[in-house]
mmCIF file of C-alpha atoms and ligand atoms in Angstrom:
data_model
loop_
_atom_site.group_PDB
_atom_site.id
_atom_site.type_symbol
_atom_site.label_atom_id
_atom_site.label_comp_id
_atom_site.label_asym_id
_atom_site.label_seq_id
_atom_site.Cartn_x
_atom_site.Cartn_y
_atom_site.Cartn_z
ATOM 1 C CA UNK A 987 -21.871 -30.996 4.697
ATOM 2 C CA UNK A 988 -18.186 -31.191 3.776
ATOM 3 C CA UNK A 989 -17.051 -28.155 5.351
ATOM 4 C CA UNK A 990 -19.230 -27.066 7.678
ATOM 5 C CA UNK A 991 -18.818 -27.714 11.717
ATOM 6 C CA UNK A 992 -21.368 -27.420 14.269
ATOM 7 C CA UNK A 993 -18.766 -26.736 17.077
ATOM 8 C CA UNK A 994 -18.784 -23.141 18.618
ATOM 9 C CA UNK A 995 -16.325 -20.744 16.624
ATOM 10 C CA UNK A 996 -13.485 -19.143 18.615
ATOM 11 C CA UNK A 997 -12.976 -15.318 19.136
ATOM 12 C CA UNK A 998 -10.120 -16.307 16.534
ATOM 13 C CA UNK A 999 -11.825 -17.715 13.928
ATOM 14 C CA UNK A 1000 -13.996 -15.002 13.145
ATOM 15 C CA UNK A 1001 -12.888 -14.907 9.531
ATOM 16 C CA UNK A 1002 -10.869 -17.850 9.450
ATOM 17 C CA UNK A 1003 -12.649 -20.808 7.539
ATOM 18 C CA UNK A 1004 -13.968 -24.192 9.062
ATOM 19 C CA UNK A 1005 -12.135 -27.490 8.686
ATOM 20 C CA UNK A 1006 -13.984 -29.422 6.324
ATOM 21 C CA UNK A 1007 -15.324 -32.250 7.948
ATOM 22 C CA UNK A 1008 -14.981 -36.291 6.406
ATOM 23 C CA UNK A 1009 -17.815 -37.099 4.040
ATOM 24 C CA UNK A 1010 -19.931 -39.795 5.778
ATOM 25 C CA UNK A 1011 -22.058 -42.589 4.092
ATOM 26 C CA UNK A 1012 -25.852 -42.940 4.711
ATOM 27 C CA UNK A 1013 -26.159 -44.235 7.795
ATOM 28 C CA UNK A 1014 -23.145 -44.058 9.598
ATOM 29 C CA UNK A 1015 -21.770 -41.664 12.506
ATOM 30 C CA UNK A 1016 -21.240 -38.050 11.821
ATOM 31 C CA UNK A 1017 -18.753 -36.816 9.747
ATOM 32 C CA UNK A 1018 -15.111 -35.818 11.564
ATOM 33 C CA UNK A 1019 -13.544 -32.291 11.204
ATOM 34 C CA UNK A 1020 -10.976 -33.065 8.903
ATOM 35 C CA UNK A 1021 -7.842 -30.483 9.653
ATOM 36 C CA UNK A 1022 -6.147 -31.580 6.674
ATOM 37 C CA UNK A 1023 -7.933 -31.760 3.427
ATOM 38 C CA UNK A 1024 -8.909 -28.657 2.238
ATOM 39 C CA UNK A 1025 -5.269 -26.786 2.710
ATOM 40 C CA UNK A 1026 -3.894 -30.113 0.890
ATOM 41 C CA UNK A 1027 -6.305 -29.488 -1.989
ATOM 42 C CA UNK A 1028 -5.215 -25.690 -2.004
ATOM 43 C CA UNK A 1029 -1.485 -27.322 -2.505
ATOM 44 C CA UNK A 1030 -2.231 -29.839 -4.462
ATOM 45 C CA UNK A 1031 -3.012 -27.098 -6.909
ATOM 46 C CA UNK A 1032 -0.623 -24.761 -5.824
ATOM 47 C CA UNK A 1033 2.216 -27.178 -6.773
ATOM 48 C CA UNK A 1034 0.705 -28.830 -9.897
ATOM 49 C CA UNK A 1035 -0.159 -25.378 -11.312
ATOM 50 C CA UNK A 1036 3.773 -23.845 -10.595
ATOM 51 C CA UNK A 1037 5.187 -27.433 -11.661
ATOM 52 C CA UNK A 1038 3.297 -27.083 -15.373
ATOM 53 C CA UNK A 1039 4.700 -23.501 -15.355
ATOM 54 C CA UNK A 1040 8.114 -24.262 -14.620
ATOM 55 C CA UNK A 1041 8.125 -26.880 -17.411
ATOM 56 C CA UNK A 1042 6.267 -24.965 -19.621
ATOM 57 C CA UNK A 1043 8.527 -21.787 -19.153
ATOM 58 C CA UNK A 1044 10.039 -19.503 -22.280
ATOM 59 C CA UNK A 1045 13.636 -19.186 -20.091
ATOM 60 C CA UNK A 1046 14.659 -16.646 -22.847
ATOM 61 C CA UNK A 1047 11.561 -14.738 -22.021
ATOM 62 C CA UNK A 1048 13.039 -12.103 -19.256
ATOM 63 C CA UNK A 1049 9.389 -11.368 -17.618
ATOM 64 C CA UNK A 1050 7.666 -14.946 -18.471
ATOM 65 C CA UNK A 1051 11.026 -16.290 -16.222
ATOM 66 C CA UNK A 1052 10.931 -13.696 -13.510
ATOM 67 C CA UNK A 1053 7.040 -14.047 -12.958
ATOM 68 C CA UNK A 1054 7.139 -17.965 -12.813
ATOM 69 C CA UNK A 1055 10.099 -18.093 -10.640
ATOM 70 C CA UNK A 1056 8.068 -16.005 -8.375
ATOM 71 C CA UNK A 1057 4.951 -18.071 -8.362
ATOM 72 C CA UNK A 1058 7.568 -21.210 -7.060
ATOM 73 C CA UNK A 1059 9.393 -18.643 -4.285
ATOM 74 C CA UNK A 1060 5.954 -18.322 -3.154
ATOM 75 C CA UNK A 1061 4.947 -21.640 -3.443
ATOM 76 C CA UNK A 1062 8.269 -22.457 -1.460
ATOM 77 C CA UNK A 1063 7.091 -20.287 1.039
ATOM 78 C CA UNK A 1064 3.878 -21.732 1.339
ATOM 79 C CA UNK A 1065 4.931 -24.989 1.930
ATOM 80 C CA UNK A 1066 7.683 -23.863 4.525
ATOM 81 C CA UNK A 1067 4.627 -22.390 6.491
ATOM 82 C CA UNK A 1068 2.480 -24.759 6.466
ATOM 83 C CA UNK A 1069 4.524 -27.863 7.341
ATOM 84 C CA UNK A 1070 5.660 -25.621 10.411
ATOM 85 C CA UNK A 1071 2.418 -24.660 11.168
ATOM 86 C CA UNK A 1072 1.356 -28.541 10.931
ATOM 87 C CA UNK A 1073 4.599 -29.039 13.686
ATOM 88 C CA UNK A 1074 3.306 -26.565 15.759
ATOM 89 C CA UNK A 1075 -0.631 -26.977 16.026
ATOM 90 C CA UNK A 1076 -1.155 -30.624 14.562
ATOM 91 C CA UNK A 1077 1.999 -32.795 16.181
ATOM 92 C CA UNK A 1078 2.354 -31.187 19.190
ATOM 93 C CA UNK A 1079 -1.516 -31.909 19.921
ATOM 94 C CA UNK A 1080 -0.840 -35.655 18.972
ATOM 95 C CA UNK A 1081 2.053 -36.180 21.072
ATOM 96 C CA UNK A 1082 0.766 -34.544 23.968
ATOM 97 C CA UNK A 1083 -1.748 -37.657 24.074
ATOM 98 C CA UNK A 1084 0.118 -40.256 22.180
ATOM 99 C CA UNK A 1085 3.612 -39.656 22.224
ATOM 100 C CA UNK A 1086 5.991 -40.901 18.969
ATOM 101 C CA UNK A 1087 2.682 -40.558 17.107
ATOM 102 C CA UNK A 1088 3.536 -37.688 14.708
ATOM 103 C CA UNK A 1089 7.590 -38.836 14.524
ATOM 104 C CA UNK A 1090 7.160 -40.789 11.099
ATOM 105 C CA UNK A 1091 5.936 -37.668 9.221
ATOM 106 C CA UNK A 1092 7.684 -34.763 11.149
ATOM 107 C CA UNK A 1093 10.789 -36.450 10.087
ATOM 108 C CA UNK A 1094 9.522 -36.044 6.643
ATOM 109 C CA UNK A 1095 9.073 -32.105 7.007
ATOM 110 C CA UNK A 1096 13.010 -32.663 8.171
ATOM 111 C CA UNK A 1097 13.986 -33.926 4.997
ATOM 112 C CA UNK A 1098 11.043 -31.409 2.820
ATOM 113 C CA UNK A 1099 12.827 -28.097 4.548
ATOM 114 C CA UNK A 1100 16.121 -29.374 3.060
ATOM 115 C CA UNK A 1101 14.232 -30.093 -0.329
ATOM 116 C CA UNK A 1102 12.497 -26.640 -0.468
ATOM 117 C CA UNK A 1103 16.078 -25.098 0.837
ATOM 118 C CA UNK A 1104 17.896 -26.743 -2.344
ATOM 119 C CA UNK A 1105 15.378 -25.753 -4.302
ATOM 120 C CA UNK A 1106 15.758 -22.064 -3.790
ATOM 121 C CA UNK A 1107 18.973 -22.194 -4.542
ATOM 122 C CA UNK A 1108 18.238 -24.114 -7.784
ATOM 123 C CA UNK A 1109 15.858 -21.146 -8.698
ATOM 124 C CA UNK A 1110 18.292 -18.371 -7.558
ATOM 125 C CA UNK A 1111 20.927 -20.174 -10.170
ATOM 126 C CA UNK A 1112 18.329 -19.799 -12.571
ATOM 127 C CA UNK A 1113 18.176 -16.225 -11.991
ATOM 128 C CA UNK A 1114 21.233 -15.864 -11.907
ATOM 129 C CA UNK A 1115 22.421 -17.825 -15.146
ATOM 130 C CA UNK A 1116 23.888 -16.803 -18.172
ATOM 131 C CA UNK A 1117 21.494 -16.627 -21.138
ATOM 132 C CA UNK A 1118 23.704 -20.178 -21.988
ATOM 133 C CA UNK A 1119 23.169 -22.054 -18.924
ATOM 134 C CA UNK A 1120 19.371 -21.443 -18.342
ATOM 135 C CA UNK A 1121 18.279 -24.363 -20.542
ATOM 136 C CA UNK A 1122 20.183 -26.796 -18.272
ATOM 137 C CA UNK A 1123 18.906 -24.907 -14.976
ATOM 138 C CA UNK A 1124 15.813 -24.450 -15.583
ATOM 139 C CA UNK A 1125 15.483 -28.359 -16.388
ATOM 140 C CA UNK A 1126 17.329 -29.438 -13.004
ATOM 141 C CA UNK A 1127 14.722 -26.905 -11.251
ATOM 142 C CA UNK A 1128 11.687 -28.740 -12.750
ATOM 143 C CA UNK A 1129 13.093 -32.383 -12.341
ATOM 144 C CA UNK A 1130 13.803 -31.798 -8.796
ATOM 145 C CA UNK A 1131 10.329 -29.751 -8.258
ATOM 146 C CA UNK A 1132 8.346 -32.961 -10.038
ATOM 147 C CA UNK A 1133 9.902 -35.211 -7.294
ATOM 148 C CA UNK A 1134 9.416 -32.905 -4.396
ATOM 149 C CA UNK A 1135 5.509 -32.446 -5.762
ATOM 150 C CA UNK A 1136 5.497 -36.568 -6.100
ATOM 151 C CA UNK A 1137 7.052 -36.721 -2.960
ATOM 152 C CA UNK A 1138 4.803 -34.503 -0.962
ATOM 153 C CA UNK A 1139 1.701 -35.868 -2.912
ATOM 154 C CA UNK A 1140 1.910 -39.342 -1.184
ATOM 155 C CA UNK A 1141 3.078 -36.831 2.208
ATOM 156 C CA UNK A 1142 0.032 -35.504 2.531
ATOM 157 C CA UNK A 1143 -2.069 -38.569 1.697
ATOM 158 C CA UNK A 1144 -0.116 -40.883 4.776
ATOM 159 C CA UNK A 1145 -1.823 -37.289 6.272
ATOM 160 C CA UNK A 1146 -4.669 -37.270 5.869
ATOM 161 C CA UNK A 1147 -5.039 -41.201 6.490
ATOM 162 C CA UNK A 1148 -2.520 -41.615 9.718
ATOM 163 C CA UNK A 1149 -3.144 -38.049 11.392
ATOM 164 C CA UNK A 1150 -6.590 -38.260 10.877
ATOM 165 C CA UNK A 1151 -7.319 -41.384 11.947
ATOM 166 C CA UNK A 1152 -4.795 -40.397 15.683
ATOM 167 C CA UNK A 1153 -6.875 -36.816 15.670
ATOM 168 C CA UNK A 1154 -10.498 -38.622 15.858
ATOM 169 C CA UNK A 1155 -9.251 -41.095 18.282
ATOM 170 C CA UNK A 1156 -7.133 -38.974 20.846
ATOM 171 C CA UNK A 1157 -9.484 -35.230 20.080
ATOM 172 C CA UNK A 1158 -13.009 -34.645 20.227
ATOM 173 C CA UNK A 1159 -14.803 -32.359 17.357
ATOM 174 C CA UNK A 1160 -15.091 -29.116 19.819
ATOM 175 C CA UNK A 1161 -11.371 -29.759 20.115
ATOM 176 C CA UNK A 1162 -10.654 -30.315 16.752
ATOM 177 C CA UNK A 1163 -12.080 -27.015 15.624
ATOM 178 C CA UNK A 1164 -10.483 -24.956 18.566
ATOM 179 C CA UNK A 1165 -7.180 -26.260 17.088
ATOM 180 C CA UNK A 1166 -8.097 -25.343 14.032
ATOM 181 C CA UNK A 1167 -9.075 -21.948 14.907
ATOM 182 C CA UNK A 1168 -5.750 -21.454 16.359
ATOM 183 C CA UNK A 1169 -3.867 -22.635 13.320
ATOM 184 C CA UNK A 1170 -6.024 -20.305 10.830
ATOM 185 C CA UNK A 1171 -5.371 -17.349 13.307
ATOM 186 C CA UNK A 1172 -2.225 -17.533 13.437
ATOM 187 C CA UNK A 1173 -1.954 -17.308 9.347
ATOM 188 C CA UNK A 1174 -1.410 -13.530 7.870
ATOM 189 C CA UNK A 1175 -3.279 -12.055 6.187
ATOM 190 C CA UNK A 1176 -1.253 -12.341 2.987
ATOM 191 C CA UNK A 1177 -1.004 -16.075 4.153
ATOM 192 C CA UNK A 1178 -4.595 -16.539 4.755
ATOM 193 C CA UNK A 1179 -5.673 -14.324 1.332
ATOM 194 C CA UNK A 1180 -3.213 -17.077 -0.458
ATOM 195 C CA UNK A 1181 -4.861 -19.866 1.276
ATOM 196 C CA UNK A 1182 -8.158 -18.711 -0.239
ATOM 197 C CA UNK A 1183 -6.700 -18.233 -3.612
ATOM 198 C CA UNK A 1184 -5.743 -21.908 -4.020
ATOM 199 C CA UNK A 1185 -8.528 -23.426 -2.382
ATOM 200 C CA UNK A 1186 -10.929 -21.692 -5.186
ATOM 201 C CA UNK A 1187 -9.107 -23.513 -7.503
ATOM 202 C CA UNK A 1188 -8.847 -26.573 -5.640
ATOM 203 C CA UNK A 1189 -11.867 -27.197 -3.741
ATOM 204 C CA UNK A 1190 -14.962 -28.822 -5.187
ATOM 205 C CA UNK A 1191 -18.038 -26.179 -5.663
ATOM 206 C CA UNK A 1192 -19.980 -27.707 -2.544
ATOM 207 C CA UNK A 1193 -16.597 -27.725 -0.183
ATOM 208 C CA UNK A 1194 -16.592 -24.094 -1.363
ATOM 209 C CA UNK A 1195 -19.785 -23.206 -0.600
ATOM 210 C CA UNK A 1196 -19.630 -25.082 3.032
ATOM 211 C CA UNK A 1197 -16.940 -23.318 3.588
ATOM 212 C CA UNK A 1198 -18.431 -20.162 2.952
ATOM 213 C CA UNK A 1199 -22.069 -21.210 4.845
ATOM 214 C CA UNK A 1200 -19.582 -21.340 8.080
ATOM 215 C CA UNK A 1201 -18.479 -18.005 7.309
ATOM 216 C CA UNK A 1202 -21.408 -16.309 6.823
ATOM 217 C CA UNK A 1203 -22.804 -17.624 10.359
ATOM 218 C CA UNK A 1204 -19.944 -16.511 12.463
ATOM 219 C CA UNK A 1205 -17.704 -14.049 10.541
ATOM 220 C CA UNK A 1206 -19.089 -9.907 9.299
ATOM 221 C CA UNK A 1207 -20.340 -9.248 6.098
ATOM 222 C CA UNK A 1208 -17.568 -7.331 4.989
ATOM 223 C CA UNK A 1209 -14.816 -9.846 5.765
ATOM 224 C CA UNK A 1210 -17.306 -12.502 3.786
ATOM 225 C CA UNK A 1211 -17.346 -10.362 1.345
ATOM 226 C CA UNK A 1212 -13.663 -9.630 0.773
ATOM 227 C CA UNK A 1213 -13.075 -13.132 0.715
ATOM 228 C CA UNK A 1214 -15.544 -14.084 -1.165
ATOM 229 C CA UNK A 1215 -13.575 -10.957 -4.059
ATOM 230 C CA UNK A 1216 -10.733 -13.334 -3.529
ATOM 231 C CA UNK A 1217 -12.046 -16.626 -4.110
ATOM 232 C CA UNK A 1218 -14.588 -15.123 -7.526
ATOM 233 C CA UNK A 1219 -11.720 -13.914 -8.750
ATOM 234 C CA UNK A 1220 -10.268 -17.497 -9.333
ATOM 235 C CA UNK A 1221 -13.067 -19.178 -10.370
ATOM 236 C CA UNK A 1222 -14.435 -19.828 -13.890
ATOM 237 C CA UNK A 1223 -17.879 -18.115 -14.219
ATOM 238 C CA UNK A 1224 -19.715 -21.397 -14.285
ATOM 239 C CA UNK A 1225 -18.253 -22.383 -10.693
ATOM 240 C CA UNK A 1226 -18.954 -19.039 -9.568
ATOM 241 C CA UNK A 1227 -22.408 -19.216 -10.494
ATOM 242 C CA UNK A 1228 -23.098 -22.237 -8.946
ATOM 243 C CA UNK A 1229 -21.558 -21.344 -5.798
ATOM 244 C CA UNK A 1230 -23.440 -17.836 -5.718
ATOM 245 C CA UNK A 1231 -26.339 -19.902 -5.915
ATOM 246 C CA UNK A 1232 -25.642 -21.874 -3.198
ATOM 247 C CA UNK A 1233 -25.193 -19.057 -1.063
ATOM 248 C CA UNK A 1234 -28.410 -17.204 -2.116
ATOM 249 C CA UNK A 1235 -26.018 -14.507 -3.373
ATOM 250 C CA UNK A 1236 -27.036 -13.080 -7.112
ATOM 251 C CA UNK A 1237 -24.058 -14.306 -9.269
ATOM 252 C CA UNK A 1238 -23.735 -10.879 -10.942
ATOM 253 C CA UNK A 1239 -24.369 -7.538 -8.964
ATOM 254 C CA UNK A 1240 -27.947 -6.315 -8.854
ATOM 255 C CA UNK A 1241 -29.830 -9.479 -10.375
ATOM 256 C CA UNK A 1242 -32.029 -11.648 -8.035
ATOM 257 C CA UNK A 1243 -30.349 -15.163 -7.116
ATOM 258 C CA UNK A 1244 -32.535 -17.859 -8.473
HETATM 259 FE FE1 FE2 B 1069 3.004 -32.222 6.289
#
């Protein structure tokens, strides 16, 4: 199951959701807990949604500016958390048992905190411009978004692939999870409400409803339930309705799931 675990759950991750674990063919060992996948699908369509926004923006339109320029400040801070989160859970775990193992791609974040800083300051001039200059702003932000988006698109796959593979070879699953669980607690709730957001949109129906399976087993009904608000709220009615029925939950108040 994609993103359930059978490790214990932490005292931490009582509403925090379970890393998805690597799809397995027939036959072969157990799936891994994958630590990285299902936030990179939440960014994935984090950025690829604010990128089409920010090209697709009316710059003479005061509140159509203002509200996409906030959905890329908090994309920007998104991404500022979560590569410092990956710094402080993910590559301190790998070089504690393989040390230079994490150097490649934390020298990446290096260069993606400078990227993220110069693009603030690209959307601040935006802001900031004269009705005359925001055609020419407002195309340097999205040329220089579309190559920090391409650039952290291949980022996260050396991820998934490199880290991965050093995670199942230096951590066991119990361990994996625990690490997990500390990451995921360590999120606000604003962060972890954002999280959820994205990964409705970017998760696959049956990721979703693993993800939710976990929860239901270890976290209480009313912090399911809030999340689950979060996550309906995002999804087209079809994908809802699927993934109420794979929970056994009715897909609209009152009627009996089928
Ligand atoms: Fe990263």
């Amino acid at each position: 199951m994609p993103l359930s675990t059978p490790a214990p759950a932490a005292p931490a991750a009582a509403v925090a959701p379970a890393p998805a674990t690597a799809t397995a063919s027939p036959g072969a060992a157990p799936p891994r807990p994958d630590l990285y996948t299902p936030i990179h699908k939440a960014l994935r369509a984090f950025m690829g949604d604010t990128l089409q926004r920010v090209g697709a923006m009316d710059i003479d339109d005061d509140e159509e500016r203002a509200a996409t320029l906030a959905q890329l400040e908090q994309l920007l801070d998104e991404l500022r958390g979560h590569l410092g989160r990956e710094n402080l859970f993910v590559h301190a775990a790998l070089e504690a048992r393989r040390p230079g193992s994490s150097v490649r791609i934390a020298g990446e974040h290096v260069a993606h905190l400078e990227h993220l800083h110069n693009l603030e300051d690209q959307a601040q001039a935006l802001r900031d411009a004269q009705p005359a200059q925001r055609a020419e702003f407002a195309q340097r932000l999205y040329r220089h978004l579309s190559e920090f988006v391409a650039d952290n698109l291949l980022h996260m796959a050396c991820e998934e692939r490199e880290h991965n593979a050093a995670l199942w070879a230096l951590y066991g699953d119990a361990e994996l999870v625990a690490m997990h669980d500390r990451l995921v607690a360590s999120l606000t709730p604003a962060e972890l409400a954002l999280t959820l957001r994205w990964m409705a949109v970017g998760l696959n129906v049956q990721e979703l409803a693993g993800l939710f399976r976990d929860l239901q087993a270890k976290a209480p009904p009313e912090a399911v339930r809030a999340m689950l608000d979060i996550v309906q709220a995002h999804l087209t009615q079809p994908r809802w309705t699927k993934l109420a029925r794979a929970l056994g939950l009715p897909p609209v108040p009152g009627l009996v799931a089928a």
